[in-house]
XYZ file of C-alpha atoms in Angstrom:
390
model
C -10.618 -28.068 31.346
C -8.397 -25.119 31.798
C -7.236 -22.720 34.490
C -4.833 -21.004 32.523
C -8.068 -18.527 30.460
C -8.307 -16.008 33.295
C -4.845 -14.900 33.393
C -4.519 -15.302 30.068
C -7.018 -12.646 29.469
C -5.495 -10.180 32.060
C -1.958 -10.719 30.356
C -3.960 -9.917 26.556
C -5.164 -6.546 28.205
C -1.768 -5.118 29.713
C -0.414 -6.064 26.249
C -3.627 -4.189 24.286
C -2.753 -1.047 26.745
C 0.728 -0.995 26.225
C 1.034 -1.153 22.228
C 0.321 2.682 22.537
C 3.903 3.399 23.479
C 5.052 1.321 20.862
C 8.405 1.946 19.581
C 8.949 3.978 16.136
C 8.866 1.388 13.206
C 12.522 -0.037 12.237
C 12.587 0.156 8.656
C 15.491 -1.460 7.969
C 13.734 -4.888 9.582
C 11.084 -4.227 6.170
C 11.200 -7.085 3.771
C 10.007 -4.020 1.125
C 12.609 -1.365 1.219
C 11.206 1.979 0.098
C 13.798 2.081 -2.956
C 11.516 -0.920 -4.258
C 8.288 1.279 -5.122
C 8.407 4.650 -7.388
C 9.512 7.659 -5.962
C 6.204 9.168 -4.185
C 5.972 11.960 -6.243
C 5.700 9.475 -9.306
C 3.659 7.054 -7.413
C 0.092 6.459 -8.786
C -2.798 4.336 -6.499
C -1.073 2.332 -3.601
C -2.820 -0.386 -2.242
C -2.285 -2.987 -0.009
C -4.361 -6.968 0.636
C -3.028 -7.864 4.331
C -5.426 -10.974 6.134
C -4.663 -10.665 9.433
C -5.210 -14.388 10.828
C -7.899 -14.390 13.689
C -5.788 -16.621 15.326
C -6.916 -20.043 15.788
C -9.364 -22.053 13.213
C -12.659 -21.144 15.049
C -14.954 -23.306 12.774
C -13.206 -26.598 13.985
C -15.402 -25.758 17.298
C -18.848 -26.471 15.052
C -17.047 -29.834 13.965
C -17.228 -31.318 17.402
C -19.494 -34.569 17.290
C -20.669 -33.539 20.463
C -21.948 -30.648 21.985
C -21.114 -31.141 25.346
C -17.379 -30.525 24.144
C -17.817 -27.114 23.046
C -16.871 -25.230 25.753
C -13.556 -27.384 26.165
C -13.037 -26.216 22.224
C -14.042 -22.711 22.869
C -11.443 -22.642 25.483
C -8.798 -24.349 23.501
C -9.314 -21.732 21.063
C -9.453 -18.821 22.853
C -5.913 -19.633 24.486
C -4.560 -20.185 20.968
C -5.684 -16.885 19.843
C -3.975 -15.311 22.889
C -0.835 -16.968 22.326
C -1.182 -15.503 18.742
C -0.601 -12.348 20.206
C -2.094 -9.966 17.678
C -0.989 -6.701 19.285
C 2.981 -7.846 18.618
C 1.847 -9.032 15.351
C 0.051 -5.613 14.929
C 2.798 -3.939 15.281
C 4.702 -5.713 12.200
C 2.057 -4.956 10.182
C 1.616 -1.535 11.335
C 5.412 -1.146 9.934
C 4.903 -2.616 6.844
C 1.894 -0.057 6.341
C 4.372 3.071 7.399
C 7.428 1.533 4.802
C 4.970 1.471 2.178
C 2.219 4.441 2.836
C -0.698 2.541 0.727
C -3.686 4.732 0.011
C -6.088 2.231 0.396
C -5.527 -0.947 2.564
C -8.389 -4.079 2.393
C -8.173 -5.841 5.714
C -9.845 -9.580 5.717
C -9.989 -11.612 9.053
C -10.461 -8.536 11.521
C -12.316 -9.977 14.393
C -14.060 -8.589 17.364
C -14.013 -10.577 20.786
C -15.882 -9.872 23.423
C -16.774 -11.913 26.671
C -19.862 -12.130 29.072
C -18.892 -12.911 32.103
C -22.201 -14.739 33.358
C -21.748 -17.639 31.093
C -25.456 -18.219 30.559
C -25.262 -19.477 27.153
C -24.475 -22.842 28.411
C -27.596 -22.551 30.152
C -29.259 -22.145 26.963
C -29.228 -18.116 27.525
C -29.140 -15.434 25.191
C -27.692 -12.706 26.789
C -25.243 -10.966 24.145
C -21.695 -10.421 25.224
C -21.001 -7.303 24.971
C -17.342 -6.711 26.867
C -14.701 -6.405 24.539
C -11.550 -8.491 25.162
C -9.304 -8.330 21.890
C -10.372 -5.475 18.906
C -8.324 -6.254 15.986
C -9.275 -2.855 14.054
C -8.758 -0.960 17.192
C -5.138 -2.256 18.164
C -4.098 -1.685 14.579
C -5.141 1.274 14.646
C -3.376 2.413 17.523
C -0.108 0.926 16.441
C -0.528 3.156 13.476
C -0.760 5.937 15.415
C 1.870 4.893 17.737
C 4.092 5.422 14.802
C 2.649 8.521 13.307
C 0.552 7.058 10.514
C -3.638 8.050 10.134
C -5.726 5.747 8.690
C -9.208 5.957 8.819
C -11.811 2.906 8.433
C -13.326 3.836 5.170
C -15.943 0.698 4.739
C -16.538 -2.174 6.711
C -18.749 -4.840 6.768
C -20.226 -7.732 9.773
C -20.014 -11.368 9.136
C -19.953 -14.428 11.397
C -21.292 -13.631 14.572
C -21.303 -16.280 16.952
C -21.271 -16.817 20.615
C -20.143 -19.810 22.231
C -19.236 -21.206 25.938
C -15.644 -21.622 27.359
C -14.467 -22.968 30.544
C -12.723 -20.714 33.067
C -11.161 -21.343 36.426
C -12.276 -22.140 39.127
C -13.687 -24.755 37.301
C -16.764 -25.681 36.000
C -17.707 -22.201 35.701
C -18.269 -20.632 32.053
C -17.907 -17.642 30.527
C -19.403 -16.802 26.580
C -16.840 -15.901 24.371
C -18.392 -13.933 21.180
C -16.898 -13.979 17.794
C -17.655 -11.274 15.089
C -15.734 -11.169 11.795
C -15.125 -8.269 9.474
C -13.629 -7.340 6.143
C -12.239 -3.030 6.814
C -10.940 -1.005 4.100
C -8.414 1.666 5.834
C -7.755 5.034 3.637
C -4.703 6.761 4.521
C -6.123 10.183 6.256
C -5.769 12.668 3.398
C -7.372 10.093 0.412
C -11.247 11.197 0.169
C -13.564 8.424 0.287
C -17.036 8.045 -0.175
C -20.529 6.017 -1.210
C -19.077 3.067 1.497
C -21.011 0.033 1.265
C -20.978 -3.434 2.038
C -22.858 -6.632 1.685
C -22.622 -10.407 2.615
C -23.093 -13.445 0.451
C -26.404 -15.288 0.029
C -24.262 -18.818 -0.666
C -22.461 -19.588 2.871
C -21.243 -22.829 4.525
C -23.057 -24.062 7.299
C -21.878 -26.035 10.340
C -24.519 -28.152 11.941
C -23.221 -29.495 15.654
C -25.224 -32.650 16.361
C -27.907 -31.774 18.704
C -26.252 -28.009 19.327
C -26.646 -25.187 17.169
C -26.319 -24.408 13.469
C -23.464 -21.933 12.870
C -22.930 -20.279 9.560
C -19.908 -19.026 7.899
C -20.970 -15.545 6.936
C -18.903 -13.846 4.183
C -19.411 -10.694 1.988
C -17.315 -7.960 0.555
C -16.749 -3.884 1.464
C -16.314 -1.103 -1.513
C -15.827 2.634 -1.149
C -14.790 4.945 -4.221
C -11.853 6.775 -3.691
C -9.821 9.468 -5.420
C -6.012 9.118 -5.721
C -4.390 11.640 -8.169
C -7.567 12.642 -9.858
C -8.662 9.400 -10.333
C -11.730 8.226 -8.790
C -11.794 4.073 -7.907
C -14.349 1.662 -6.723
C -11.772 -0.049 -4.294
C -13.435 -3.566 -3.044
C -12.390 -5.993 -0.282
C -13.961 -9.730 0.125
C -12.610 -12.436 1.728
C -14.253 -15.651 -0.437
C -14.901 -19.224 1.452
C -12.020 -21.949 1.611
C -11.396 -24.316 -1.371
C -12.616 -27.004 0.406
C -15.902 -26.008 -0.236
C -15.752 -24.855 -4.014
C -19.278 -24.391 -5.439
C -20.050 -22.066 -2.551
C -17.073 -20.301 -3.171
C -17.344 -19.843 -6.897
C -21.224 -18.853 -5.961
C -19.571 -15.834 -3.645
C -17.473 -15.411 -6.695
C -20.417 -14.493 -8.877
C -22.384 -12.615 -6.746
C -19.433 -10.242 -6.388
C -19.244 -9.987 -10.159
C -22.793 -9.433 -9.858
C -22.275 -6.216 -7.378
C -19.869 -4.304 -9.322
C -21.369 -5.457 -12.945
C -22.867 -1.635 -13.162
C -19.808 0.087 -11.757
C -18.374 2.642 -14.340
C -15.746 3.726 -11.666
C -12.132 1.817 -12.849
C -12.043 -0.784 -9.625
C -9.017 -2.321 -7.575
C -10.395 -5.592 -6.254
C -8.419 -6.662 -3.618
C -9.197 -10.442 -1.899
C -8.131 -13.259 0.337
C -9.735 -15.176 -2.616
C -8.848 -18.516 -1.624
C -8.451 -19.690 -5.224
C -5.073 -20.602 -6.036
C -3.716 -17.781 -9.094
C -2.504 -21.170 -10.858
C -5.669 -22.653 -11.064
C -4.772 -25.674 -8.981
C -7.837 -25.421 -6.639
C -11.147 -23.464 -7.781
C -12.383 -21.888 -10.678
C -12.598 -18.596 -8.987
C -9.454 -17.151 -9.921
C -10.548 -17.590 -13.566
C -13.766 -16.476 -13.471
C -12.768 -13.012 -11.666
C -10.051 -12.771 -14.429
C -11.595 -14.360 -17.886
C -15.224 -14.030 -16.940
C -14.807 -10.824 -14.730
C -12.583 -9.116 -16.891
C -9.889 -8.397 -13.834
C -6.079 -8.185 -14.782
C -3.626 -9.475 -11.831
C -1.546 -7.142 -10.955
C 1.138 -9.371 -9.934
C 1.058 -11.654 -13.008
C 1.714 -8.165 -15.091
C 4.548 -6.875 -12.426
C 6.126 -10.471 -12.023
C 5.444 -13.204 -14.859
C 7.973 -15.372 -14.017
C 7.443 -15.036 -9.966
C 4.436 -17.550 -8.500
C 4.063 -14.657 -5.980
C 3.138 -17.115 -2.697
C 1.441 -15.649 -0.051
C -0.111 -18.503 2.087
C 0.106 -20.388 4.454
C 2.740 -19.114 6.736
C 3.141 -21.461 9.928
C 0.646 -21.185 12.642
C 2.800 -22.320 15.254
C 1.382 -24.187 18.598
C 1.028 -21.466 21.401
C 3.549 -23.456 23.532
C 6.379 -22.786 21.132
C 5.698 -20.198 18.428
C 9.717 -18.993 18.566
C 10.706 -22.408 17.120
C 9.128 -21.382 13.282
C 12.087 -19.938 11.723
C 10.830 -20.797 7.879
C 8.128 -19.916 5.635
C 5.991 -22.719 3.858
C 4.218 -20.521 1.373
C 2.661 -22.725 -1.801
C -0.434 -20.946 -2.963
C -1.069 -17.137 -4.450
C -4.566 -16.695 -2.803
C -3.980 -12.955 -1.951
C -4.847 -11.233 -4.984
C -4.514 -7.553 -6.222
C -6.912 -7.639 -9.056
C -7.683 -4.184 -11.458
C -11.054 -3.510 -14.172
C -10.429 -0.235 -15.462
C -13.194 -0.395 -18.326
C -13.819 2.522 -20.432
C -12.358 0.675 -23.344
C -9.256 -0.861 -21.667
C -9.090 -4.413 -22.491
C -7.909 -7.272 -19.508
C -5.954 -8.547 -21.961
C -3.319 -5.823 -21.912
C -2.902 -6.369 -18.236
C -2.866 -3.825 -15.698
C -2.948 -0.348 -18.236
C -0.475 1.888 -17.385
C 1.783 -0.347 -15.390
C 2.399 -1.682 -11.975
C 5.032 -2.334 -9.357
C 4.120 -4.861 -6.686
C 5.819 -7.071 -3.846
C 5.219 -9.587 -0.954
C 5.248 -8.721 2.481
C 5.638 -10.076 5.846
C 7.268 -13.591 4.514
C 10.990 -13.113 5.328
C 12.078 -14.735 8.673
C 13.269 -11.037 9.457
C 9.401 -10.111 9.467
C 8.675 -11.675 12.524
C 7.814 -10.453 15.818
C 10.187 -10.595 18.694
C 8.864 -13.812 20.122
C 9.085 -15.765 16.944
C 5.545 -14.925 15.755
C 4.717 -14.359 11.755
C 2.519 -11.133 11.572
C 0.415 -13.385 9.998
C -0.616 -16.817 8.245
C -0.880 -15.416 4.808
C 1.907 -12.995 3.498
C 0.824 -9.686 2.366
C 0.686 -7.964 -0.853
C 1.269 -3.983 -2.222
C 0.953 -2.604 -5.593
C 1.454 0.740 -6.983
C -0.729 0.978 -9.950
C 0.332 3.578 -12.754
C -3.055 4.738 -14.270
C -3.165 6.355 -17.795
C -4.934 9.951 -17.199
C -7.424 8.390 -20.605
C -8.589 6.063 -18.148
C -9.036 7.817 -15.176
C -10.901 10.748 -16.866
């Protein structure tokens, strides 16, 4: 049982409040310099994909063998989430966005954590937690605003939503912690968007705690129409199941392709697809690029660079500052395009593309030594011919 939960929560609330006074971005610290993208006037559509890292392995809680151990497992996970200090990490991610000025940003793992101080779940109660403890979306938007950047929510979904008890002090008392996952699309405020859509996948992984609750891992997609440079795109964001459940992941990819099948606008799909682009994990990458007709922007821009994005270290909350080197080994964070109107995916990203990896250099870490996320981000600028955009 932990006596650290309450003071850690207070520290987190103070950190969230303090982020409004965040300093201006230090452009010299960004691993992506502005001169590595085309000049502003020559740009087409610039997009980013970023998994924010929810802060702990939430579903490890559902894998405990004894439901009586759930409160302790939840407490351990919550302490780790607090120690991974998203308000501090959000500042670095906001600096990436300010430095590259994407028109659209696809975010995955954008959790909302809420608390019910009555702690009725341990007694079988169902009172929903409503007190916000940590809202990744609000924190990131605040960090952007503090740096003079305006980004609006263009589309979002609501995914896994589960509430479980945690131990607090003085023991043995309890609070309930509610975790709600989201995918979110941010659009720069001068980018017109419309027709926001979202959905969840019918195929999903379900965790069954012995003599306890069943916890579904709900995943889905969000999309919006956005007009940039006279071209209207269908921008879509998704986070597919991990490669540990390949059949479910591949079925989700099939559901996504079916959803996009009738789209007539050029499509830009960003994702944490959890499927290595070298084909070493699941068939999903091949399904999207071959069967689905999507071109891989990174492969077009850097055919001889593996462009690894996963996974950066998730240090123990006791020693986050000791981690100094990345351990990237797969490319699962993707920016894919499908233009249609006679454009062949075999031609690659029609019109050309510039792309770069974000947040993977030791200098990108926060002042306390945390990586911005356990994934690197990807940013790309697409040069779309007018013939495709008509």
